PDB file of C-alpha atoms and ligand atoms in Angstrom:
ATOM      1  CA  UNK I 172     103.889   9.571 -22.219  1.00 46.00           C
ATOM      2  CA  UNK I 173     102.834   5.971 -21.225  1.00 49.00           C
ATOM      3  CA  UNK I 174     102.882   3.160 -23.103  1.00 46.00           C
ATOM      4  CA  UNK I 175      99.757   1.668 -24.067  1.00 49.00           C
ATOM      5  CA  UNK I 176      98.678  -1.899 -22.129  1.00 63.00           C
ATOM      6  CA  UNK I 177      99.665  -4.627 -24.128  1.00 70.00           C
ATOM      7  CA  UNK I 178      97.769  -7.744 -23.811  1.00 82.00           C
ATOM      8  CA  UNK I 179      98.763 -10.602 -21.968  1.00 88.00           C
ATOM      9  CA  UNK I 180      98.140 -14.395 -22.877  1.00 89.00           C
ATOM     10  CA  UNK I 181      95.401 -16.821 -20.119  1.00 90.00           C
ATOM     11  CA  UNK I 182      95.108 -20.284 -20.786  1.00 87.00           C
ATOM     12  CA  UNK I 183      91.254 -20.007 -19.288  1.00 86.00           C
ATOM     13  CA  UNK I 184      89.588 -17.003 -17.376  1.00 87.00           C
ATOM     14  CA  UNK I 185      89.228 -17.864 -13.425  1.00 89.00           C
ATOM     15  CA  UNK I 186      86.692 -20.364 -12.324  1.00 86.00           C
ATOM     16  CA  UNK I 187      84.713 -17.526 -10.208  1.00 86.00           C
ATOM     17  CA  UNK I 188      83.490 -14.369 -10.396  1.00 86.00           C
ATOM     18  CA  UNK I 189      84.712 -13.888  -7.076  1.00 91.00           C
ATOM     19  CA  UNK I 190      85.420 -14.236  -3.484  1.00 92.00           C
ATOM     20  CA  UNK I 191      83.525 -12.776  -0.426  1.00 91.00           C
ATOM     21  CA  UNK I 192      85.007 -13.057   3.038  1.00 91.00           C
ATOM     22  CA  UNK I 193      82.646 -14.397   5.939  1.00 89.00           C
ATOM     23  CA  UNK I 194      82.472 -14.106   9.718  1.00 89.00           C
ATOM     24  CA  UNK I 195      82.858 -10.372   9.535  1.00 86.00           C
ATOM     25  CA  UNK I 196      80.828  -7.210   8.916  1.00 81.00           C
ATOM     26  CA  UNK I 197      82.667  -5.050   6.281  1.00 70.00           C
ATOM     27  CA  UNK I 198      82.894  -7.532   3.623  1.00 58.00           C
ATOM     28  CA  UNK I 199      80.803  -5.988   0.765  1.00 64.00           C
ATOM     29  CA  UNK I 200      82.308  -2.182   0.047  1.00 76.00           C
ATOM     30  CA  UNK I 201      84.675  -1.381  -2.514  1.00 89.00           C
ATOM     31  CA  UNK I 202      85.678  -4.928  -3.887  1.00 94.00           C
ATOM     32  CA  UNK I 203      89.258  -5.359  -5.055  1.00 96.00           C
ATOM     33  CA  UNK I 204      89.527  -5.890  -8.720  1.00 96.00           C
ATOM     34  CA  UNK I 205      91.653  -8.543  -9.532  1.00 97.00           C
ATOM     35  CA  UNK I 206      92.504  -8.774 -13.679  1.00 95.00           C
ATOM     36  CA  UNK I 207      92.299 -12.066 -15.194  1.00 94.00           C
ATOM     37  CA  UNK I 208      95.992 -11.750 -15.927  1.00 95.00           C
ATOM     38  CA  UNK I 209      96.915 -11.416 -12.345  1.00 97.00           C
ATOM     39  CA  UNK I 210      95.061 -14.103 -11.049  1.00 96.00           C
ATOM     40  CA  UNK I 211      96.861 -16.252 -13.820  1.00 96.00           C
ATOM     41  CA  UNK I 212     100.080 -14.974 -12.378  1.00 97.00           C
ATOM     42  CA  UNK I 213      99.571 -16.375  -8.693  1.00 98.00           C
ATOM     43  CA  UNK I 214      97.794 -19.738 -10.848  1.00 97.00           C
ATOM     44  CA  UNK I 215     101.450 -20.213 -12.944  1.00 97.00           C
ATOM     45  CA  UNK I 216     103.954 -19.200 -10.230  1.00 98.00           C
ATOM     46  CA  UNK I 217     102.111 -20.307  -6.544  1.00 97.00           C
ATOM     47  CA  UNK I 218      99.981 -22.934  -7.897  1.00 97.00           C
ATOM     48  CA  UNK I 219     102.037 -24.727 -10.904  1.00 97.00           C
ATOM     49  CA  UNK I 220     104.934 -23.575  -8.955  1.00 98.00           C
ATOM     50  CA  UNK I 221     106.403 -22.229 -12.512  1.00 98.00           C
ATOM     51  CA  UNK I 222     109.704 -19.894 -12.175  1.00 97.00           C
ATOM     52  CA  UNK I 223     108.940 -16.361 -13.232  1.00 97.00           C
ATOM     53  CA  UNK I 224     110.592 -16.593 -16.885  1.00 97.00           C
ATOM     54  CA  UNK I 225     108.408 -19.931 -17.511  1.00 97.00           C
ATOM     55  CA  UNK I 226     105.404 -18.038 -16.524  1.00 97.00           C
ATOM     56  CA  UNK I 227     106.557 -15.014 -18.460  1.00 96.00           C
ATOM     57  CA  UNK I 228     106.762 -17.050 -21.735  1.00 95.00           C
ATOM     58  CA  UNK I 229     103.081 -18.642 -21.312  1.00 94.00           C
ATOM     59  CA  UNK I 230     101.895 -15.028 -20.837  1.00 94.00           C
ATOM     60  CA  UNK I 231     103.319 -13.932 -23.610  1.00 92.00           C
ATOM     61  CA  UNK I 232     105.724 -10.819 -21.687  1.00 94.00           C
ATOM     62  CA  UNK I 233     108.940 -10.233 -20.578  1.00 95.00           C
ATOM     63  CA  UNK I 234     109.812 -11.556 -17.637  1.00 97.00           C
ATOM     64  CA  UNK I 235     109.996  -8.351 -15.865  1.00 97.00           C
ATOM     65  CA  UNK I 236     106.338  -7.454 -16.892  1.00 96.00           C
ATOM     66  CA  UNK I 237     105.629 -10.766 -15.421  1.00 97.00           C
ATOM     67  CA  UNK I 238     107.087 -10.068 -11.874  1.00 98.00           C
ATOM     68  CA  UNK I 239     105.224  -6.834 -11.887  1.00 97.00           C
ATOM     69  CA  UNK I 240     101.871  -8.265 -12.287  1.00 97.00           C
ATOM     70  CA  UNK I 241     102.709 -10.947 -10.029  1.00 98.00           C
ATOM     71  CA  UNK I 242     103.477  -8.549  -7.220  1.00 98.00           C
ATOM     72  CA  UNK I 243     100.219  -6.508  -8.231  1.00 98.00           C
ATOM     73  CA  UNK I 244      98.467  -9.946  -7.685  1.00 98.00           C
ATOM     74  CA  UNK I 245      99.779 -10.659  -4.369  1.00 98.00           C
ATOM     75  CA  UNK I 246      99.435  -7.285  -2.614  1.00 98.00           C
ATOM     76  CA  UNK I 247      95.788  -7.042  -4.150  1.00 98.00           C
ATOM     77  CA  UNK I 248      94.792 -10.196  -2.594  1.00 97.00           C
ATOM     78  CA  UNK I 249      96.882  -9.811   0.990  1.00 97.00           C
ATOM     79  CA  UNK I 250      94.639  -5.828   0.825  1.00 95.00           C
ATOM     80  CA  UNK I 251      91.251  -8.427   0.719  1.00 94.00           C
ATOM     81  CA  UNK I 252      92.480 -10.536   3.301  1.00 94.00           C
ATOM     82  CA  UNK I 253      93.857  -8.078   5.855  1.00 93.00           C
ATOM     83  CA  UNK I 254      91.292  -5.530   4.921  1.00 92.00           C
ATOM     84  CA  UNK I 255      88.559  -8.403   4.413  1.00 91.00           C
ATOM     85  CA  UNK I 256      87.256  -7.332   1.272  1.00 93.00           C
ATOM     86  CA  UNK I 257      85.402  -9.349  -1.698  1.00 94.00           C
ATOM     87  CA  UNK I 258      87.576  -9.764  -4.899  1.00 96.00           C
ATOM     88  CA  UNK I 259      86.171  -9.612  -8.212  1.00 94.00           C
ATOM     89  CA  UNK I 260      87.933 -11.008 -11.196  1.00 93.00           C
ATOM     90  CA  UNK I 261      87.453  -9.240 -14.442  1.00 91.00           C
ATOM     91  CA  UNK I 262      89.061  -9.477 -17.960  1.00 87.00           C
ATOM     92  CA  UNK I 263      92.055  -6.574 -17.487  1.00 86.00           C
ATOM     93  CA  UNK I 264      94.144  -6.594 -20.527  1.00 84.00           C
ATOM     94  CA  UNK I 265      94.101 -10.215 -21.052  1.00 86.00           C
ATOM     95  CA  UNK I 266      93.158 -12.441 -24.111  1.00 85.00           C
ATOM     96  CA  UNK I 267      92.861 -16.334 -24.907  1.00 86.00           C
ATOM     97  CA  UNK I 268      93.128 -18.506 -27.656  1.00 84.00           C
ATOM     98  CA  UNK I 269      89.531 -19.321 -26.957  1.00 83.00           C
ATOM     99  CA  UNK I 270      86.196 -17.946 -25.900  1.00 85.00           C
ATOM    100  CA  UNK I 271      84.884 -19.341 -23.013  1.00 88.00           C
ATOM    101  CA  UNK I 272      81.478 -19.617 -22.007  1.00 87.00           C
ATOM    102  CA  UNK I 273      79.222 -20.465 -18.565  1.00 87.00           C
ATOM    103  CA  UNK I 274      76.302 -21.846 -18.617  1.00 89.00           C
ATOM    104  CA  UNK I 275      73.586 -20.044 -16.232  1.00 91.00           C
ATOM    105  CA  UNK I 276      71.823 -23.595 -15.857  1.00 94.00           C
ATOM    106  CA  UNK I 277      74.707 -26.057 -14.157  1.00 93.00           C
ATOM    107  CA  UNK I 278      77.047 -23.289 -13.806  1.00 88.00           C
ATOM    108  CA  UNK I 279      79.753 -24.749 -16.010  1.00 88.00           C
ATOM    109  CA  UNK I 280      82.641 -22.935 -18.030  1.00 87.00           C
ATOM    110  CA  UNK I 281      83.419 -24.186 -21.190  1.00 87.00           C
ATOM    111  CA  UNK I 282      84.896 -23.188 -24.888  1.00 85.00           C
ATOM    112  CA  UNK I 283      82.981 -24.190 -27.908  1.00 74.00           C
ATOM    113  CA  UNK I 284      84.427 -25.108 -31.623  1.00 63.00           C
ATOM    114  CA  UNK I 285      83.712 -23.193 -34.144  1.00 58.00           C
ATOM    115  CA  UNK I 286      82.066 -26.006 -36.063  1.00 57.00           C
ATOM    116  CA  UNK I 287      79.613 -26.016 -33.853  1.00 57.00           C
ATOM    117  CA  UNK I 288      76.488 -23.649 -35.193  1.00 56.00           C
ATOM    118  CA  UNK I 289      74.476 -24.772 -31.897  1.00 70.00           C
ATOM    119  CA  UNK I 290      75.636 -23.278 -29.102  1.00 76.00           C
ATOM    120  CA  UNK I 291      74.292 -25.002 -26.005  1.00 84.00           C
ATOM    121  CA  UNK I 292      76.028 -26.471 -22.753  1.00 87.00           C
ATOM    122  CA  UNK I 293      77.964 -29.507 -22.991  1.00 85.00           C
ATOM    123  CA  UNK I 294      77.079 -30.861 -19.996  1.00 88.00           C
ATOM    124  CA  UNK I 295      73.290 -30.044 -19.170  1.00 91.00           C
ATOM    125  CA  UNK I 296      72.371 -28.914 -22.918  1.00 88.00           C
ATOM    126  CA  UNK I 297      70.569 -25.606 -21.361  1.00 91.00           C
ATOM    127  CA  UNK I 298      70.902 -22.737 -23.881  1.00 90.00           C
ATOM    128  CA  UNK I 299      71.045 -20.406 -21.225  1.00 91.00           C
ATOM    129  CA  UNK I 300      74.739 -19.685 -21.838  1.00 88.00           C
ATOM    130  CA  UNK I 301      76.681 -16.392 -21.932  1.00 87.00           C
ATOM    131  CA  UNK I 302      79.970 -15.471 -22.909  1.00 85.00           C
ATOM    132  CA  UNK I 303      82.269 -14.907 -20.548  1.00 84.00           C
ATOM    133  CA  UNK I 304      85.569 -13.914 -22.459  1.00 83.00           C
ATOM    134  CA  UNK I 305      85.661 -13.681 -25.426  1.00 82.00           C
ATOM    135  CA  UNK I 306      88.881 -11.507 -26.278  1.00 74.00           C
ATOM    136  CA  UNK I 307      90.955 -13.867 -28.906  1.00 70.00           C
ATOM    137  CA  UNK I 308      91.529 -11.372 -31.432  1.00 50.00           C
ATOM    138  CA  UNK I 309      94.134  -8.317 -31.349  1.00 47.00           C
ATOM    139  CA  UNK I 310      96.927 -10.301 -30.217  1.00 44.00           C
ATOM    140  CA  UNK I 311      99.798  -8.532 -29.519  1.00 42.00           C
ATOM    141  CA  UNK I 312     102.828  -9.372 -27.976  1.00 41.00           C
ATOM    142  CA  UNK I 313     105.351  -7.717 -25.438  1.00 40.00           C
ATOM    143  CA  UNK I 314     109.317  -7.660 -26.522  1.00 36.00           C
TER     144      UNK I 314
HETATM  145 ZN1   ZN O1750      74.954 -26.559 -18.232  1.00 53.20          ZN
END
């Protein structure tokens, strides 16, 4: 039987929706999913050049779960280059300690305190804002 997906800790959902290749013809079938939680794999290990049990504990797994996520990551985003395919980024079986928003007006992402009763952008002060991640309940750890 497999074990259920538990969640895994992001400091902030990606700063895109995605990425589209240009300069070729194929680039809009079948777009490779990549989960929040993987792209925050490549972010702590190739970008903040973390080692893998650093990363792990930020993420909230072991650090085997980490490396395995990681490698997902990598050969899901080597597939869209080589293959030259979009990538999408969606939520996976992620969570954060807060809900982030983006705002449809200046196209910022942003979290808002829960003191705060109006909820407009910080920036522009459009309230065309939507939520973009909002999963900061049912934490749950990995042993
Ligand atoms: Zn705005």
């Amino acid at each position: 039987m497999p074990r259920s997906k538990l969640q895994r800790k992001v400091i902030a959902p990606p700063r895109f929706k995605g990425f589209k290749p240009y300069g070729c013809v194929n680039h809009d079938e079948n777009p490779i999913e990549l989960l929040y939680e993987e792209y925050e794999a490549i972010k702590l290990a190739d970008y903040k050049l973390m080692n893998h049990q650093e990363a792990a504990v930020l993420m909230g797994v072991s650090r085997a779960t980490f490396a395995r996520i990681y490698e997902k990551a990598r050969r899901k985003i080597a597939r869209a280059l080589v293959e030259t395919r979009e990538i999408i980024t969606i939520s996976g079986n992620s969570f954060s300690d807060q809900k982030w928003f983006l705002c449809n007006s200046c196209h910022s992402r942003f979290t808002i305190p829960r003191k705060i009763e109006k909820k407009c952008c910080p920036l522009c002060r459009s309230l065309k804002i939507e939520t973009i991640f909002d999963r900061t309940s049912d934490m749950r750890f990995e042993i």
